[in-house]
XYZ file of C-alpha atoms in Angstrom:
81
model
C -9.480 -79.074 -4.578
C -8.801 -81.502 -8.043
C -13.119 -81.708 -8.427
C -12.582 -77.982 -8.296
C -9.543 -77.538 -10.723
C -11.365 -79.183 -13.548
C -14.523 -77.915 -13.749
C -12.811 -74.497 -13.301
C -10.580 -71.846 -14.870
C -8.516 -72.933 -11.943
C -7.920 -73.419 -7.988
C -4.931 -71.783 -5.872
C -2.611 -74.586 -4.544
C -1.852 -73.597 -0.637
C 1.195 -72.514 0.302
C 2.505 -72.157 -3.372
C 3.252 -68.561 -3.606
C 0.738 -68.788 -6.311
C 0.394 -71.320 -7.877
C -2.628 -72.489 -9.231
C -4.026 -75.839 -10.333
C -6.126 -76.157 -13.350
C -7.503 -78.195 -16.202
C -5.518 -78.214 -19.450
C -5.399 -80.193 -23.037
C -1.919 -81.429 -24.482
C -2.591 -83.810 -27.568
C -6.029 -83.980 -26.606
C -5.343 -85.477 -23.138
C -7.320 -83.616 -20.297
C -4.658 -82.826 -17.397
C -4.295 -81.364 -14.642
C -1.657 -78.589 -14.840
C 0.837 -76.504 -11.757
C 0.409 -73.562 -13.593
C 2.825 -70.016 -12.196
C 4.756 -72.078 -9.581
C 7.867 -70.768 -7.980
C 11.041 -72.121 -10.453
C 12.872 -73.244 -6.678
C 9.914 -75.276 -6.037
C 10.148 -77.373 -9.559
C 12.229 -80.049 -7.649
C 9.985 -80.304 -4.717
C 6.778 -81.052 -6.926
C 8.594 -83.395 -8.936
C 9.689 -85.175 -6.199
C 6.186 -85.452 -4.731
C 4.915 -87.054 -7.818
C 4.100 -84.042 -10.697
C 6.136 -84.511 -13.857
C 7.245 -81.874 -16.288
C 7.170 -81.642 -20.122
C 8.569 -79.138 -22.525
C 5.962 -78.138 -24.774
C 6.615 -75.359 -27.596
C 10.461 -74.821 -25.484
C 8.560 -74.055 -22.549
C 8.700 -76.397 -19.357
C 5.248 -77.353 -18.006
C 4.416 -79.304 -14.882
C 1.830 -81.595 -14.451
C -0.319 -84.055 -12.002
C -0.812 -87.592 -13.665
C -4.579 -88.129 -13.083
C -4.025 -91.810 -12.062
C -2.234 -90.201 -9.406
C -4.035 -87.022 -8.442
C -5.033 -87.565 -4.744
C -1.694 -88.929 -4.000
C 0.058 -86.469 -5.565
C -2.064 -83.488 -4.301
C -2.241 -84.549 -0.906
C 1.813 -85.023 -0.971
C 2.465 -80.986 -2.603
C -0.505 -80.007 0.139
C 1.687 -82.027 2.790
C 5.154 -80.604 1.640
C 3.507 -77.389 2.246
C 2.809 -77.344 5.350
C 6.349 -78.024 6.688
């Protein structure tokens, strides 16, 4: 899932109501961003290891690359509950 997200425009994240995991370039750094997530999922995603930043007055949610496998596994497991 992570490799597919990094290579293309993004991949749907199961159980997150249309959210996608997509590559992003922020300040010259490659990141994985969770886009189109429901507002009610924001804190649940952060509790699983995602982090947020406000960029141009918009809150964006990212998966840390060095822990991407663990964070994505936790997010997918969260949606199965």
